[in-house]
């Protein structure tokens, strides 16, 4: 009886170990299907350009509002400055795209974050980028 329990626990542990060692990208790709063929049927449609709520100007306004409303906020003098950059990359080849994807310090999106999304949740094609 103890041997059966031991074997069960060992098999379970090995299974968990193998499952947890799989790259996250593998799970993402499995759930997304073939990424080379975009799903045009659910393509993203963008609306108007939005104001960046995380801009340094907006953060300073928010901090000033907090200082005006709170007694304790005046005790802190924060130097608010940009910590992240929002950059648009336009890779010219699959190789350049692969290099970007390999950089673990980058968080990449396939659509612009500073536009209202009117409809869709799938593929986005930038109209300013030529075909190919």
Short mmCIF file of N, CA and C in Angstrom, two decimals, residues 10-87:
data_model
loop_
_atom_site.label_atom_id
_atom_site.label_comp_id
_atom_site.label_asym_id
_atom_site.label_seq_id
_atom_site.Cartn_x
_atom_site.Cartn_y
_atom_site.Cartn_z
N UNK A 10 5.31 10.04 -6.66
CA UNK A 10 6.47 10.22 -7.53
C UNK A 10 6.05 10.57 -8.95
N UNK A 11 5.07 9.85 -9.49
CA UNK A 11 4.57 10.12 -10.84
C UNK A 11 3.93 11.51 -10.89
N UNK A 12 3.17 11.86 -9.87
CA UNK A 12 2.55 13.19 -9.82
C UNK A 12 3.61 14.28 -9.77
N UNK A 13 4.62 14.09 -8.95
CA UNK A 13 5.70 15.07 -8.83
C UNK A 13 6.45 15.24 -10.15
N UNK A 14 6.75 14.15 -10.82
CA UNK A 14 7.44 14.22 -12.11
C UNK A 14 6.55 14.93 -13.13
N UNK A 15 5.27 14.62 -13.14
CA UNK A 15 4.34 15.28 -14.06
C UNK A 15 4.28 16.77 -13.82
N UNK A 16 4.20 17.18 -12.57
CA UNK A 16 4.17 18.61 -12.24
C UNK A 16 5.48 19.26 -12.66
N UNK A 17 6.58 18.61 -12.42
CA UNK A 17 7.89 19.15 -12.79
C UNK A 17 8.00 19.35 -14.30
N UNK A 18 7.58 18.37 -15.07
CA UNK A 18 7.64 18.49 -16.53
C UNK A 18 6.70 19.59 -17.01
N UNK A 19 5.50 19.65 -16.46
CA UNK A 19 4.51 20.66 -16.85
C UNK A 19 5.02 22.05 -16.52
N UNK A 20 5.64 22.24 -15.36
CA UNK A 20 6.08 23.56 -14.93
C UNK A 20 7.32 24.03 -15.67
N UNK A 21 8.06 23.14 -16.28
CA UNK A 21 9.27 23.51 -17.01
C UNK A 21 8.98 23.94 -18.45
N UNK A 22 7.74 23.78 -18.90
CA UNK A 22 7.39 24.17 -20.26
C UNK A 22 7.37 25.71 -20.33
N UNK A 23 7.91 26.26 -21.42
CA UNK A 23 7.95 27.70 -21.56
C UNK A 23 6.55 28.26 -21.65
N UNK A 24 6.37 29.49 -21.10
CA UNK A 24 5.07 30.15 -21.16
C UNK A 24 4.67 30.40 -22.61
N UNK A 25 5.66 30.71 -23.46
CA UNK A 25 5.37 30.98 -24.86
C UNK A 25 4.71 29.77 -25.52
N UNK A 26 5.11 28.56 -25.10
CA UNK A 26 4.52 27.36 -25.68
C UNK A 26 3.03 27.30 -25.37
N UNK A 27 2.65 27.64 -24.14
CA UNK A 27 1.24 27.65 -23.78
C UNK A 27 0.49 28.69 -24.60
N UNK A 28 1.10 29.86 -24.76
CA UNK A 28 0.47 30.94 -25.52
C UNK A 28 0.28 30.54 -26.98
N UNK A 29 1.31 29.96 -27.57
CA UNK A 29 1.23 29.58 -28.97
C UNK A 29 0.22 28.47 -29.19
N UNK A 30 0.15 27.52 -28.23
CA UNK A 30 -0.81 26.44 -28.37
C UNK A 30 -2.24 26.98 -28.35
N UNK A 31 -2.50 27.97 -27.50
CA UNK A 31 -3.85 28.50 -27.39
C UNK A 31 -4.18 29.45 -28.54
N UNK A 32 -3.17 30.01 -29.19
CA UNK A 32 -3.41 30.97 -30.25
C UNK A 32 -3.50 30.33 -31.62
N UNK A 33 -3.11 29.09 -31.76
CA UNK A 33 -3.14 28.43 -33.06
C UNK A 33 -1.98 28.93 -33.92
N UNK A 34 -2.16 28.96 -35.22
CA UNK A 34 -1.11 29.37 -36.15
C UNK A 34 -1.04 30.88 -36.19
N UNK A 35 0.03 31.46 -35.64
CA UNK A 35 0.17 32.92 -35.55
C UNK A 35 0.58 33.54 -36.87
N UNK A 36 0.99 32.75 -37.86
CA UNK A 36 1.38 33.30 -39.14
C UNK A 36 0.18 33.71 -39.97
N UNK A 37 -0.98 33.15 -39.67
CA UNK A 37 -2.19 33.50 -40.40
C UNK A 37 -3.12 34.24 -39.45
N UNK A 38 -3.16 35.59 -39.55
CA UNK A 38 -3.98 36.37 -38.63
C UNK A 38 -5.46 36.11 -38.83
N UNK A 39 -6.21 36.20 -37.73
CA UNK A 39 -7.66 36.04 -37.77
C UNK A 39 -8.28 37.38 -38.14
N UNK A 40 -8.53 37.59 -39.42
CA UNK A 40 -9.06 38.85 -39.91
C UNK A 40 -10.53 39.01 -39.55
N UNK A 41 -11.21 37.92 -39.30
CA UNK A 41 -12.64 37.98 -38.99
C UNK A 41 -12.91 38.73 -37.69
N UNK A 42 -11.96 38.78 -36.79
CA UNK A 42 -12.12 39.47 -35.51
C UNK A 42 -11.08 40.58 -35.38
N UNK A 43 -10.80 41.27 -36.48
CA UNK A 43 -9.73 42.26 -36.46
C UNK A 43 -10.12 43.46 -35.60
N UNK A 44 -9.11 44.08 -35.04
CA UNK A 44 -9.26 45.22 -34.16
C UNK A 44 -9.53 46.48 -34.97
N UNK A 45 -10.50 47.26 -34.55
CA UNK A 45 -10.78 48.55 -35.16
C UNK A 45 -10.52 49.61 -34.11
N UNK A 46 -9.65 50.57 -34.45
CA UNK A 46 -9.28 51.60 -33.49
C UNK A 46 -10.10 52.86 -33.69
N UNK A 47 -10.28 53.59 -32.62
CA UNK A 47 -11.00 54.86 -32.65
C UNK A 47 -10.06 56.01 -32.47
N UNK A 48 -10.45 56.95 -31.63
CA UNK A 48 -9.66 58.17 -31.44
C UNK A 48 -8.44 57.91 -30.56
N UNK A 49 -7.44 58.75 -30.75
CA UNK A 49 -6.22 58.67 -29.94
C UNK A 49 -6.56 59.17 -28.53
N UNK A 50 -6.09 58.44 -27.53
CA UNK A 50 -6.37 58.77 -26.14
C UNK A 50 -5.22 59.52 -25.50
N UNK A 51 -5.55 60.31 -24.50
CA UNK A 51 -4.51 60.97 -23.71
C UNK A 51 -3.87 59.92 -22.80
N UNK A 52 -2.56 60.00 -22.64
CA UNK A 52 -1.85 59.04 -21.81
C UNK A 52 -2.09 59.35 -20.34
N UNK A 53 -2.83 58.49 -19.62
CA UNK A 53 -3.10 58.77 -18.21
C UNK A 53 -1.85 58.63 -17.33
N UNK A 54 -0.80 58.00 -17.86
CA UNK A 54 0.41 57.78 -17.07
C UNK A 54 1.52 58.78 -17.42
N UNK A 55 1.20 59.83 -18.16
CA UNK A 55 2.22 60.81 -18.52
C UNK A 55 2.71 61.52 -17.25
N UNK A 56 3.91 62.06 -17.32
CA UNK A 56 4.48 62.77 -16.18
C UNK A 56 3.58 63.94 -15.79
N UNK A 57 3.05 64.63 -16.78
CA UNK A 57 2.15 65.77 -16.51
C UNK A 57 0.93 65.33 -15.72
N UNK A 58 0.29 64.24 -16.15
CA UNK A 58 -0.89 63.75 -15.44
C UNK A 58 -0.55 63.24 -14.04
N UNK A 59 0.60 62.61 -13.89
CA UNK A 59 1.01 62.13 -12.56
C UNK A 59 1.26 63.31 -11.61
N UNK A 60 1.85 64.38 -12.13
CA UNK A 60 2.08 65.57 -11.29
C UNK A 60 0.76 66.21 -10.89
N UNK A 61 -0.20 66.26 -11.82
CA UNK A 61 -1.53 66.79 -11.49
C UNK A 61 -2.18 65.94 -10.39
N UNK A 62 -2.10 64.63 -10.52
CA UNK A 62 -2.69 63.73 -9.52
C UNK A 62 -2.02 63.92 -8.16
N UNK A 63 -0.70 64.08 -8.16
CA UNK A 63 0.02 64.26 -6.90
C UNK A 63 -0.37 65.60 -6.26
N UNK A 64 -0.49 66.64 -7.07
CA UNK A 64 -0.91 67.95 -6.54
C UNK A 64 -2.31 67.86 -5.93
N UNK A 65 -3.22 67.11 -6.59
CA UNK A 65 -4.56 66.91 -6.03
C UNK A 65 -4.50 66.20 -4.68
N UNK A 66 -3.64 65.19 -4.57
CA UNK A 66 -3.50 64.47 -3.30
C UNK A 66 -2.94 65.39 -2.21
N UNK A 67 -1.95 66.20 -2.58
CA UNK A 67 -1.37 67.11 -1.59
C UNK A 67 -2.40 68.12 -1.09
N UNK A 68 -3.27 68.57 -1.98
CA UNK A 68 -4.29 69.54 -1.58
C UNK A 68 -5.36 68.92 -0.70
N UNK A 69 -5.62 67.62 -0.85
CA UNK A 69 -6.70 66.95 -0.11
C UNK A 69 -6.22 66.28 1.16
N UNK A 70 -4.92 66.06 1.31
CA UNK A 70 -4.42 65.30 2.45
C UNK A 70 -3.43 66.12 3.25
N UNK A 71 -3.53 66.02 4.56
CA UNK A 71 -2.59 66.72 5.43
C UNK A 71 -1.20 66.09 5.38
N UNK A 72 -1.16 64.76 5.31
CA UNK A 72 0.11 64.04 5.36
C UNK A 72 0.88 64.08 4.05
N UNK A 73 0.22 64.33 2.94
CA UNK A 73 0.90 64.32 1.64
C UNK A 73 1.90 65.44 1.52
N UNK A 74 1.72 66.52 2.26
CA UNK A 74 2.67 67.64 2.20
C UNK A 74 4.01 67.29 2.83
N UNK A 75 4.05 66.21 3.59
CA UNK A 75 5.31 65.78 4.21
C UNK A 75 6.24 65.12 3.20
N UNK A 76 5.72 64.72 2.06
CA UNK A 76 6.51 64.04 1.05
C UNK A 76 6.75 64.98 -0.12
N UNK A 77 7.97 64.94 -0.61
CA UNK A 77 8.29 65.72 -1.80
C UNK A 77 8.75 64.74 -2.86
N UNK A 78 7.86 64.38 -3.76
CA UNK A 78 8.18 63.39 -4.78
C UNK A 78 8.73 64.05 -6.03
N UNK A 79 9.76 63.44 -6.58
CA UNK A 79 10.29 63.87 -7.87
C UNK A 79 9.71 62.92 -8.91
N UNK A 80 8.67 63.36 -9.58
CA UNK A 80 7.99 62.49 -10.54
C UNK A 80 8.69 62.62 -11.89
N UNK A 81 9.14 61.47 -12.41
CA UNK A 81 9.81 61.46 -13.70
C UNK A 81 9.47 60.17 -14.44
N UNK A 82 9.69 60.18 -15.73
CA UNK A 82 9.38 59.01 -16.56
C UNK A 82 10.29 57.84 -16.19
N UNK A 83 9.70 56.64 -16.12
CA UNK A 83 10.48 55.44 -15.82
C UNK A 83 10.44 54.43 -16.96
N UNK A 84 9.48 54.58 -17.87
CA UNK A 84 9.33 53.65 -18.98
C UNK A 84 9.15 54.43 -20.28
N UNK A 85 9.49 53.81 -21.38
CA UNK A 85 9.29 54.42 -22.69
C UNK A 85 8.26 53.63 -23.47
N UNK A 86 7.49 54.33 -24.26
CA UNK A 86 6.51 53.71 -25.15
C UNK A 86 7.02 53.94 -26.56
N UNK A 87 7.49 52.89 -27.19
CA UNK A 87 8.17 52.98 -28.49
C UNK A 87 7.47 52.10 -29.50
#
